[in-house]
Amino acid sequence: MDIKIYPDPVLLKNCVSVEKVDDNFISTVSIMVDTMRAAEGIGLAAPQVGILQRFFVCLDFDDENKEKTIVLINPEITKMEGRIESKEGCLSIPGFYEYVYRYEKIEIKAYDLTGKEVIYVPDGIQSVVFQHEFDHLDGILFPERMSQIKKDIFMKKINKEFK
Ligand code: QAP
Ligand code: CO
């Protein structure tokens, strides 16, 4: 799979819910996981590979070997609290990193690959990766989570790099 790079318009679209988890979907997810790992990413959302559906894959930070992957389908953030600054990058904006604001803790409800409802209450890096990938499903890229001043400077830099 090809990772779409800013300013590809697919990155700014809203995604629709996943309707059914069939064999075809499961193999798509598996290729996305391989694509994320090949790019040395920690998270990858479906629109980043041109699929306008509400799911993403990311590393499981509870697994110290980083061998496990989490797949969240039709996620919803059901609780959020606190605020932290998180230094982020994005596979769709390669080479650029900046601090953004995120919730410190969230509760996120979703479905897994077996169709079972799952609820995570992550903190730290797992919480910010979930929030970053969740934003992609609404066409939101991480500069949207910067202060306006920082965002203006950052957008000038990336618009110069990716035109
Ligand atoms: C989102 O991003 C994230 O620029 C996942 O040259 C990142 O996996 C959430 C990457 C940080 C929270 C904190 C970026 C790889 C990977 C690059 C990624 C690059 C190579 C980004
Ligand atoms: Co991203």
mmCIF file with all atom_site columns, C-alpha atoms and ligand atoms in Angstrom:
data_model
loop_
_atom_site.group_PDB
_atom_site.id
_atom_site.type_symbol
_atom_site.label_atom_id
_atom_site.label_alt_id
_atom_site.label_comp_id
_atom_site.label_asym_id
_atom_site.label_entity_id
_atom_site.label_seq_id
_atom_site.pdbx_PDB_ins_code
_atom_site.Cartn_x
_atom_site.Cartn_y
_atom_site.Cartn_z
_atom_site.occupancy
_atom_site.B_iso_or_equiv
_atom_site.pdbx_formal_charge
_atom_site.auth_seq_id
_atom_site.auth_comp_id
_atom_site.auth_asym_id
_atom_site.auth_atom_id
_atom_site.pdbx_PDB_model_num
ATOM   1   C  CA  . MET A 1 1   ? 0.000   0.000   0.000  1.00 0.00 ? 1   MET A CA  1
ATOM   2   C  CA  . ASP A 1 2   ? 1.116   3.553   -0.697 1.00 0.00 ? 2   ASP A CA  1
ATOM   3   C  CA  . ILE A 1 3   ? 0.996   6.065   2.123  1.00 0.00 ? 3   ILE A CA  1
ATOM   4   C  CA  . LYS A 1 4   ? -0.706  9.270   0.989  1.00 0.00 ? 4   LYS A CA  1
ATOM   5   C  CA  . ILE A 1 5   ? 1.418   12.351  1.605  1.00 0.00 ? 5   ILE A CA  1
ATOM   6   C  CA  . TYR A 1 6   ? 0.168   15.858  2.494  1.00 0.00 ? 6   TYR A CA  1
ATOM   7   C  CA  . PRO A 1 7   ? -1.500  17.733  0.711  1.00 0.00 ? 7   PRO A CA  1
ATOM   8   C  CA  . ASP A 1 8   ? -3.305  14.729  -0.782 1.00 0.00 ? 8   ASP A CA  1
ATOM   9   C  CA  . PRO A 1 9   ? -7.011  15.698  -0.479 1.00 0.00 ? 9   PRO A CA  1
ATOM   10  C  CA  . VAL A 1 10  ? -7.953  12.215  0.750  1.00 0.00 ? 10  VAL A CA  1
ATOM   11  C  CA  . LEU A 1 11  ? -6.320  13.147  4.075  1.00 0.00 ? 11  LEU A CA  1
ATOM   12  C  CA  . LEU A 1 12  ? -8.876  15.912  4.671  1.00 0.00 ? 12  LEU A CA  1
ATOM   13  C  CA  . LYS A 1 13  ? -12.047 13.886  4.098  1.00 0.00 ? 13  LYS A CA  1
ATOM   14  C  CA  . ASN A 1 14  ? -14.462 12.400  6.592  1.00 0.00 ? 14  ASN A CA  1
ATOM   15  C  CA  . CYS A 1 15  ? -14.566 8.621   6.792  1.00 0.00 ? 15  CYS A CA  1
ATOM   16  C  CA  . VAL A 1 16  ? -17.676 6.446   6.905  1.00 0.00 ? 16  VAL A CA  1
ATOM   17  C  CA  . SER A 1 17  ? -18.292 3.621   9.381  1.00 0.00 ? 17  SER A CA  1
ATOM   18  C  CA  . VAL A 1 18  ? -17.110 0.107   8.639  1.00 0.00 ? 18  VAL A CA  1
ATOM   19  C  CA  . GLU A 1 19  ? -20.205 -1.983  7.857  1.00 0.00 ? 19  GLU A CA  1
ATOM   20  C  CA  . LYS A 1 20  ? -18.857 -5.506  8.010  1.00 0.00 ? 20  LYS A CA  1
ATOM   21  C  CA  . VAL A 1 21  ? -15.696 -7.276  9.073  1.00 0.00 ? 21  VAL A CA  1
ATOM   22  C  CA  . ASP A 1 22  ? -15.255 -9.942  6.401  1.00 0.00 ? 22  ASP A CA  1
ATOM   23  C  CA  . ASP A 1 23  ? -12.190 -11.816 5.111  1.00 0.00 ? 23  ASP A CA  1
ATOM   24  C  CA  . ASN A 1 24  ? -11.477 -9.079  2.614  1.00 0.00 ? 24  ASN A CA  1
ATOM   25  C  CA  . PHE A 1 25  ? -11.472 -6.440  5.375  1.00 0.00 ? 25  PHE A CA  1
ATOM   26  C  CA  . ILE A 1 26  ? -9.216  -8.575  7.585  1.00 0.00 ? 26  ILE A CA  1
ATOM   27  C  CA  . SER A 1 27  ? -6.661  -8.963  4.784  1.00 0.00 ? 27  SER A CA  1
ATOM   28  C  CA  . THR A 1 28  ? -6.766  -5.194  4.127  1.00 0.00 ? 28  THR A CA  1
ATOM   29  C  CA  . VAL A 1 29  ? -5.988  -4.608  7.817  1.00 0.00 ? 29  VAL A CA  1
ATOM   30  C  CA  . SER A 1 30  ? -3.117  -7.081  7.672  1.00 0.00 ? 30  SER A CA  1
ATOM   31  C  CA  . ILE A 1 31  ? -1.545  -5.260  4.713  1.00 0.00 ? 31  ILE A CA  1
ATOM   32  C  CA  . MET A 1 32  ? -1.994  -1.957  6.556  1.00 0.00 ? 32  MET A CA  1
ATOM   33  C  CA  . VAL A 1 33  ? -0.128  -3.341  9.566  1.00 0.00 ? 33  VAL A CA  1
ATOM   34  C  CA  . ASP A 1 34  ? 2.722   -4.445  7.266  1.00 0.00 ? 34  ASP A CA  1
ATOM   35  C  CA  . THR A 1 35  ? 2.723   -0.998  5.633  1.00 0.00 ? 35  THR A CA  1
ATOM   36  C  CA  . MET A 1 36  ? 2.901   0.751   9.038  1.00 0.00 ? 36  MET A CA  1
ATOM   37  C  CA  . ARG A 1 37  ? 5.747   -1.479  10.203 1.00 0.00 ? 37  ARG A CA  1
ATOM   38  C  CA  . ALA A 1 38  ? 7.693   -1.156  6.939  1.00 0.00 ? 38  ALA A CA  1
ATOM   39  C  CA  . ALA A 1 39  ? 7.491   2.644   7.313  1.00 0.00 ? 39  ALA A CA  1
ATOM   40  C  CA  . GLU A 1 40  ? 8.569   2.374   10.987 1.00 0.00 ? 40  GLU A CA  1
ATOM   41  C  CA  . GLY A 1 41  ? 5.337   4.018   12.079 1.00 0.00 ? 41  GLY A CA  1
ATOM   42  C  CA  . ILE A 1 42  ? 3.558   3.616   15.387 1.00 0.00 ? 42  ILE A CA  1
ATOM   43  C  CA  . GLY A 1 43  ? 0.076   4.217   13.976 1.00 0.00 ? 43  GLY A CA  1
ATOM   44  C  CA  . LEU A 1 44  ? -1.667  4.319   10.586 1.00 0.00 ? 44  LEU A CA  1
ATOM   45  C  CA  . ALA A 1 45  ? -5.257  5.298   9.835  1.00 0.00 ? 45  ALA A CA  1
ATOM   46  C  CA  . ALA A 1 46  ? -7.241  4.019   6.838  1.00 0.00 ? 46  ALA A CA  1
ATOM   47  C  CA  . PRO A 1 47  ? -7.456  7.380   4.984  1.00 0.00 ? 47  PRO A CA  1
ATOM   48  C  CA  . GLN A 1 48  ? -3.630  7.509   4.967  1.00 0.00 ? 48  GLN A CA  1
ATOM   49  C  CA  . VAL A 1 49  ? -3.742  4.594   2.530  1.00 0.00 ? 49  VAL A CA  1
ATOM   50  C  CA  . GLY A 1 50  ? -6.703  6.026   0.610  1.00 0.00 ? 50  GLY A CA  1
ATOM   51  C  CA  . ILE A 1 51  ? -9.462  4.069   2.389  1.00 0.00 ? 51  ILE A CA  1
ATOM   52  C  CA  . LEU A 1 52  ? -12.196 6.425   3.624  1.00 0.00 ? 52  LEU A CA  1
ATOM   53  C  CA  . GLN A 1 53  ? -13.445 4.163   6.413  1.00 0.00 ? 53  GLN A CA  1
ATOM   54  C  CA  . ARG A 1 54  ? -13.350 4.514   10.187 1.00 0.00 ? 54  ARG A CA  1
ATOM   55  C  CA  . PHE A 1 55  ? -10.535 2.253   11.384 1.00 0.00 ? 55  PHE A CA  1
ATOM   56  C  CA  . PHE A 1 56  ? -6.872  2.430   12.269 1.00 0.00 ? 56  PHE A CA  1
ATOM   57  C  CA  . VAL A 1 57  ? -3.984  0.242   13.348 1.00 0.00 ? 57  VAL A CA  1
ATOM   58  C  CA  . CYS A 1 58  ? -1.269  1.085   15.890 1.00 0.00 ? 58  CYS A CA  1
ATOM   59  C  CA  . LEU A 1 59  ? 1.345   -0.494  18.118 1.00 0.00 ? 59  LEU A CA  1
ATOM   60  C  CA  . ASP A 1 60  ? 0.309   -1.914  21.476 1.00 0.00 ? 60  ASP A CA  1
ATOM   61  C  CA  . PHE A 1 61  ? 2.561   -0.035  23.893 1.00 0.00 ? 61  PHE A CA  1
ATOM   62  C  CA  . ASP A 1 62  ? 1.733   -2.476  26.698 1.00 0.00 ? 62  ASP A CA  1
ATOM   63  C  CA  . ASP A 1 63  ? 3.756   -5.067  24.777 1.00 0.00 ? 63  ASP A CA  1
ATOM   64  C  CA  . GLU A 1 64  ? 7.406   -4.253  25.491 1.00 0.00 ? 64  GLU A CA  1
ATOM   65  C  CA  . ASN A 1 65  ? 8.511   -6.086  22.316 1.00 0.00 ? 65  ASN A CA  1
ATOM   66  C  CA  . LYS A 1 66  ? 6.142   -3.909  20.236 1.00 0.00 ? 66  LYS A CA  1
ATOM   67  C  CA  . GLU A 1 67  ? 5.099   -7.035  18.370 1.00 0.00 ? 67  GLU A CA  1
ATOM   68  C  CA  . LYS A 1 68  ? 1.397   -6.671  19.098 1.00 0.00 ? 68  LYS A CA  1
ATOM   69  C  CA  . THR A 1 69  ? -0.851  -4.430  17.076 1.00 0.00 ? 69  THR A CA  1
ATOM   70  C  CA  . ILE A 1 70  ? -4.167  -2.858  18.047 1.00 0.00 ? 70  ILE A CA  1
ATOM   71  C  CA  . VAL A 1 71  ? -6.891  -2.514  15.402 1.00 0.00 ? 71  VAL A CA  1
ATOM   72  C  CA  . LEU A 1 72  ? -9.775  -0.198  16.314 1.00 0.00 ? 72  LEU A CA  1
ATOM   73  C  CA  . ILE A 1 73  ? -12.888 -0.197  14.143 1.00 0.00 ? 73  ILE A CA  1
ATOM   74  C  CA  . ASN A 1 74  ? -15.542 2.546   14.355 1.00 0.00 ? 74  ASN A CA  1
ATOM   75  C  CA  . PRO A 1 75  ? -13.874 4.066   17.441 1.00 0.00 ? 75  PRO A CA  1
ATOM   76  C  CA  . GLU A 1 76  ? -15.631 6.603   19.666 1.00 0.00 ? 76  GLU A CA  1
ATOM   77  C  CA  . ILE A 1 77  ? -13.945 8.663   22.368 1.00 0.00 ? 77  ILE A CA  1
ATOM   78  C  CA  . THR A 1 78  ? -16.357 8.322   25.276 1.00 0.00 ? 78  THR A CA  1
ATOM   79  C  CA  . LYS A 1 79  ? -14.405 10.182  28.009 1.00 0.00 ? 79  LYS A CA  1
ATOM   80  C  CA  . MET A 1 80  ? -11.550 12.648  27.977 1.00 0.00 ? 80  MET A CA  1
ATOM   81  C  CA  . GLU A 1 81  ? -9.719  14.499  30.725 1.00 0.00 ? 81  GLU A CA  1
ATOM   82  C  CA  . GLY A 1 82  ? -6.646  16.608  31.329 1.00 0.00 ? 82  GLY A CA  1
ATOM   83  C  CA  . ARG A 1 83  ? -4.349  18.209  28.803 1.00 0.00 ? 83  ARG A CA  1
ATOM   84  C  CA  . ILE A 1 84  ? -0.785  17.369  27.823 1.00 0.00 ? 84  ILE A CA  1
ATOM   85  C  CA  . GLU A 1 85  ? 1.706   18.460  25.189 1.00 0.00 ? 85  GLU A CA  1
ATOM   86  C  CA  . SER A 1 86  ? 2.831   15.666  22.923 1.00 0.00 ? 86  SER A CA  1
ATOM   87  C  CA  . LYS A 1 87  ? 5.577   15.836  20.288 1.00 0.00 ? 87  LYS A CA  1
ATOM   88  C  CA  . GLU A 1 88  ? 4.161   14.202  17.189 1.00 0.00 ? 88  GLU A CA  1
ATOM   89  C  CA  . GLY A 1 89  ? 4.914   13.361  13.615 1.00 0.00 ? 89  GLY A CA  1
ATOM   90  C  CA  . CYS A 1 90  ? 2.825   11.672  10.936 1.00 0.00 ? 90  CYS A CA  1
ATOM   91  C  CA  . LEU A 1 91  ? 3.652   9.202   8.178  1.00 0.00 ? 91  LEU A CA  1
ATOM   92  C  CA  . SER A 1 92  ? 1.698   11.527  5.849  1.00 0.00 ? 92  SER A CA  1
ATOM   93  C  CA  . ILE A 1 93  ? 3.895   14.543  6.767  1.00 0.00 ? 93  ILE A CA  1
ATOM   94  C  CA  . PRO A 1 94  ? 7.301   12.833  6.775  1.00 0.00 ? 94  PRO A CA  1
ATOM   95  C  CA  . GLY A 1 95  ? 10.244  14.563  8.398  1.00 0.00 ? 95  GLY A CA  1
ATOM   96  C  CA  . PHE A 1 96  ? 8.270   17.107  10.438 1.00 0.00 ? 96  PHE A CA  1
ATOM   97  C  CA  . TYR A 1 97  ? 7.634   16.959  14.180 1.00 0.00 ? 97  TYR A CA  1
ATOM   98  C  CA  . GLU A 1 98  ? 6.050   19.446  16.556 1.00 0.00 ? 98  GLU A CA  1
ATOM   99  C  CA  . TYR A 1 99  ? 4.350   19.698  19.918 1.00 0.00 ? 99  TYR A CA  1
ATOM   100 C  CA  . VAL A 1 100 ? 0.560   19.531  19.939 1.00 0.00 ? 100 VAL A CA  1
ATOM   101 C  CA  . TYR A 1 101 ? -2.093  19.549  22.665 1.00 0.00 ? 101 TYR A CA  1
ATOM   102 C  CA  . ARG A 1 102 ? -3.912  16.342  23.535 1.00 0.00 ? 102 ARG A CA  1
ATOM   103 C  CA  . TYR A 1 103 ? -6.091  14.974  26.295 1.00 0.00 ? 103 TYR A CA  1
ATOM   104 C  CA  . GLU A 1 104 ? -4.050  13.268  28.981 1.00 0.00 ? 104 GLU A CA  1
ATOM   105 C  CA  . LYS A 1 105 ? -6.442  10.374  29.420 1.00 0.00 ? 105 LYS A CA  1
ATOM   106 C  CA  . ILE A 1 106 ? -9.294  9.096   27.304 1.00 0.00 ? 106 ILE A CA  1
ATOM   107 C  CA  . GLU A 1 107 ? -11.732 6.248   27.199 1.00 0.00 ? 107 GLU A CA  1
ATOM   108 C  CA  . ILE A 1 108 ? -12.212 4.881   23.701 1.00 0.00 ? 108 ILE A CA  1
ATOM   109 C  CA  . LYS A 1 109 ? -14.846 2.373   22.648 1.00 0.00 ? 109 LYS A CA  1
ATOM   110 C  CA  . ALA A 1 110 ? -14.508 0.476   19.386 1.00 0.00 ? 110 ALA A CA  1
ATOM   111 C  CA  . TYR A 1 111 ? -14.825 -2.914  17.737 1.00 0.00 ? 111 TYR A CA  1
ATOM   112 C  CA  . ASP A 1 112 ? -11.957 -5.333  17.217 1.00 0.00 ? 112 ASP A CA  1
ATOM   113 C  CA  . LEU A 1 113 ? -11.327 -7.661  14.275 1.00 0.00 ? 113 LEU A CA  1
ATOM   114 C  CA  . THR A 1 114 ? -13.623 -10.309 15.749 1.00 0.00 ? 114 THR A CA  1
ATOM   115 C  CA  . GLY A 1 115 ? -16.493 -7.801  15.846 1.00 0.00 ? 115 GLY A CA  1
ATOM   116 C  CA  . LYS A 1 116 ? -16.377 -7.654  19.652 1.00 0.00 ? 116 LYS A CA  1
ATOM   117 C  CA  . GLU A 1 117 ? -16.829 -4.321  21.436 1.00 0.00 ? 117 GLU A CA  1
ATOM   118 C  CA  . VAL A 1 118 ? -13.647 -3.228  23.211 1.00 0.00 ? 118 VAL A CA  1
ATOM   119 C  CA  . ILE A 1 119 ? -12.976 -0.354  25.607 1.00 0.00 ? 119 ILE A CA  1
ATOM   120 C  CA  . TYR A 1 120 ? -9.490  1.032   26.227 1.00 0.00 ? 120 TYR A CA  1
ATOM   121 C  CA  . VAL A 1 121 ? -8.526  3.523   28.943 1.00 0.00 ? 121 VAL A CA  1
ATOM   122 C  CA  . PRO A 1 122 ? -4.998  4.389   27.794 1.00 0.00 ? 122 PRO A CA  1
ATOM   123 C  CA  . ASP A 1 123 ? -2.604  7.017   29.060 1.00 0.00 ? 123 ASP A CA  1
ATOM   124 C  CA  . GLY A 1 124 ? 0.809   8.209   27.884 1.00 0.00 ? 124 GLY A CA  1
ATOM   125 C  CA  . ILE A 1 125 ? 1.892   7.439   24.325 1.00 0.00 ? 125 ILE A CA  1
ATOM   126 C  CA  . GLN A 1 126 ? -0.967  4.963   23.737 1.00 0.00 ? 126 GLN A CA  1
ATOM   127 C  CA  . SER A 1 127 ? -3.502  7.688   24.540 1.00 0.00 ? 127 SER A CA  1
ATOM   128 C  CA  . VAL A 1 128 ? -1.934  10.232  22.168 1.00 0.00 ? 128 VAL A CA  1
ATOM   129 C  CA  . VAL A 1 129 ? -1.536  7.724   19.341 1.00 0.00 ? 129 VAL A CA  1
ATOM   130 C  CA  . PHE A 1 130 ? -5.219  6.774   19.639 1.00 0.00 ? 130 PHE A CA  1
ATOM   131 C  CA  . GLN A 1 131 ? -6.186  10.487  19.551 1.00 0.00 ? 131 GLN A CA  1
ATOM   132 C  CA  . HIS A 1 132 ? -3.893  11.200  16.569 1.00 0.00 ? 132 HIS A CA  1
ATOM   133 C  CA  . GLU A 1 133 ? -5.244  8.249   14.566 1.00 0.00 ? 133 GLU A CA  1
ATOM   134 C  CA  . PHE A 1 134 ? -8.836  8.986   15.581 1.00 0.00 ? 134 PHE A CA  1
ATOM   135 C  CA  . ASP A 1 135 ? -8.438  12.542  14.230 1.00 0.00 ? 135 ASP A CA  1
ATOM   136 C  CA  . HIS A 1 136 ? -7.422  11.141  10.815 1.00 0.00 ? 136 HIS A CA  1
ATOM   137 C  CA  . LEU A 1 137 ? -10.897 9.551   10.538 1.00 0.00 ? 137 LEU A CA  1
ATOM   138 C  CA  . ASP A 1 138 ? -12.391 13.066  10.649 1.00 0.00 ? 138 ASP A CA  1
ATOM   139 C  CA  . GLY A 1 139 ? -9.836  14.462  8.176  1.00 0.00 ? 139 GLY A CA  1
ATOM   140 C  CA  . ILE A 1 140 ? -7.910  16.201  10.967 1.00 0.00 ? 140 ILE A CA  1
ATOM   141 C  CA  . LEU A 1 141 ? -4.102  16.351  10.815 1.00 0.00 ? 141 LEU A CA  1
ATOM   142 C  CA  . PHE A 1 142 ? -1.929  17.060  13.867 1.00 0.00 ? 142 PHE A CA  1
ATOM   143 C  CA  . PRO A 1 143 ? -1.216  20.758  13.037 1.00 0.00 ? 143 PRO A CA  1
ATOM   144 C  CA  . GLU A 1 144 ? -4.911  21.360  13.901 1.00 0.00 ? 144 GLU A CA  1
ATOM   145 C  CA  . ARG A 1 145 ? -3.968  20.553  17.510 1.00 0.00 ? 145 ARG A CA  1
ATOM   146 C  CA  . MET A 1 146 ? -1.267  23.266  17.739 1.00 0.00 ? 146 MET A CA  1
ATOM   147 C  CA  . SER A 1 147 ? -1.610  26.814  18.996 1.00 0.00 ? 147 SER A CA  1
ATOM   148 C  CA  . GLN A 1 148 ? -2.526  29.122  16.097 1.00 0.00 ? 148 GLN A CA  1
ATOM   149 C  CA  . ILE A 1 149 ? 0.939   30.735  16.065 1.00 0.00 ? 149 ILE A CA  1
ATOM   150 C  CA  . LYS A 1 150 ? 2.744   27.406  15.956 1.00 0.00 ? 150 LYS A CA  1
ATOM   151 C  CA  . LYS A 1 151 ? 0.328   26.108  13.337 1.00 0.00 ? 151 LYS A CA  1
ATOM   152 C  CA  . ASP A 1 152 ? 0.911   29.103  11.013 1.00 0.00 ? 152 ASP A CA  1
ATOM   153 C  CA  . ILE A 1 153 ? 4.683   28.596  11.117 1.00 0.00 ? 153 ILE A CA  1
ATOM   154 C  CA  . PHE A 1 154 ? 4.391   24.828  10.731 1.00 0.00 ? 154 PHE A CA  1
ATOM   155 C  CA  . MET A 1 155 ? 1.969   25.089  7.776  1.00 0.00 ? 155 MET A CA  1
ATOM   156 C  CA  . LYS A 1 156 ? 4.321   27.500  5.989  1.00 0.00 ? 156 LYS A CA  1
ATOM   157 C  CA  . LYS A 1 157 ? 7.157   25.019  6.380  1.00 0.00 ? 157 LYS A CA  1
ATOM   158 C  CA  . ILE A 1 158 ? 5.214   22.000  5.160  1.00 0.00 ? 158 ILE A CA  1
ATOM   159 C  CA  . ASN A 1 159 ? 3.515   23.890  2.318  1.00 0.00 ? 159 ASN A CA  1
ATOM   160 C  CA  . LYS A 1 160 ? 6.975   24.839  1.096  1.00 0.00 ? 160 LYS A CA  1
ATOM   161 C  CA  . GLU A 1 161 ? 8.256   21.265  1.395  1.00 0.00 ? 161 GLU A CA  1
ATOM   162 C  CA  . PHE A 1 162 ? 5.222   19.485  -0.138 1.00 0.00 ? 162 PHE A CA  1
ATOM   163 C  CA  . LYS A 1 163 ? 3.946   21.528  -3.056 1.00 0.00 ? 163 LYS A CA  1
HETATM 164 C  C1  . QAP B 2 .   ? 1.229   9.148   15.058 1.00 0.00 ? 1   QAP B C1  1
HETATM 165 O  O1  . QAP B 2 .   ? 2.920   8.631   13.531 1.00 0.00 ? 1   QAP B O1  1
HETATM 166 C  C2  . QAP B 2 .   ? 1.953   9.680   16.267 1.00 0.00 ? 1   QAP B C2  1
HETATM 167 O  O2  . QAP B 2 .   ? 8.121   11.843  9.818  1.00 0.00 ? 1   QAP B O2  1
HETATM 168 C  C3  . QAP B 2 .   ? 1.924   8.045   14.321 1.00 0.00 ? 1   QAP B C3  1
HETATM 169 O  O3  . QAP B 2 .   ? 10.019  10.351  8.653  1.00 0.00 ? 1   QAP B O3  1
HETATM 170 C  C4  . QAP B 2 .   ? 3.315   9.988   16.218 1.00 0.00 ? 1   QAP B C4  1
HETATM 171 O  O4  . QAP B 2 .   ? 3.908   6.678   13.176 1.00 0.00 ? 1   QAP B O4  1
HETATM 172 C  C5  . QAP B 2 .   ? 1.268   9.891   17.422 1.00 0.00 ? 1   QAP B C5  1
HETATM 173 C  C6  . QAP B 2 .   ? 7.087   8.564   10.995 1.00 0.00 ? 1   QAP B C6  1
HETATM 174 C  C7  . QAP B 2 .   ? 3.954   10.485  17.348 1.00 0.00 ? 1   QAP B C7  1
HETATM 175 C  C8  . QAP B 2 .   ? 1.903   10.373  18.544 1.00 0.00 ? 1   QAP B C8  1
HETATM 176 C  C9  . QAP B 2 .   ? 3.249   10.654  18.525 1.00 0.00 ? 1   QAP B C9  1
HETATM 177 C  C10 . QAP B 2 .   ? 7.115   9.913   10.786 1.00 0.00 ? 1   QAP B C10 1
HETATM 178 C  C11 . QAP B 2 .   ? 8.059   7.777   10.386 1.00 0.00 ? 1   QAP B C11 1
HETATM 179 C  C12 . QAP B 2 .   ? 6.048   7.924   11.801 1.00 0.00 ? 1   QAP B C12 1
HETATM 180 C  C13 . QAP B 2 .   ? 8.089   10.499  10.006 1.00 0.00 ? 1   QAP B C13 1
HETATM 181 C  C14 . QAP B 2 .   ? 3.925   7.865   13.025 1.00 0.00 ? 1   QAP B C14 1
HETATM 182 C  C15 . QAP B 2 .   ? 9.062   9.715   9.402  1.00 0.00 ? 1   QAP B C15 1
HETATM 183 C  C16 . QAP B 2 .   ? 9.039   8.350   9.594  1.00 0.00 ? 1   QAP B C16 1
HETATM 184 C  C17 . QAP B 2 .   ? 4.971   8.572   12.282 1.00 0.00 ? 1   QAP B C17 1
HETATM 185 CO CO  . CO  B 3 .   ? -0.862  10.689  11.192 1.00 0.00 ? 2   CO  B CO  1
#
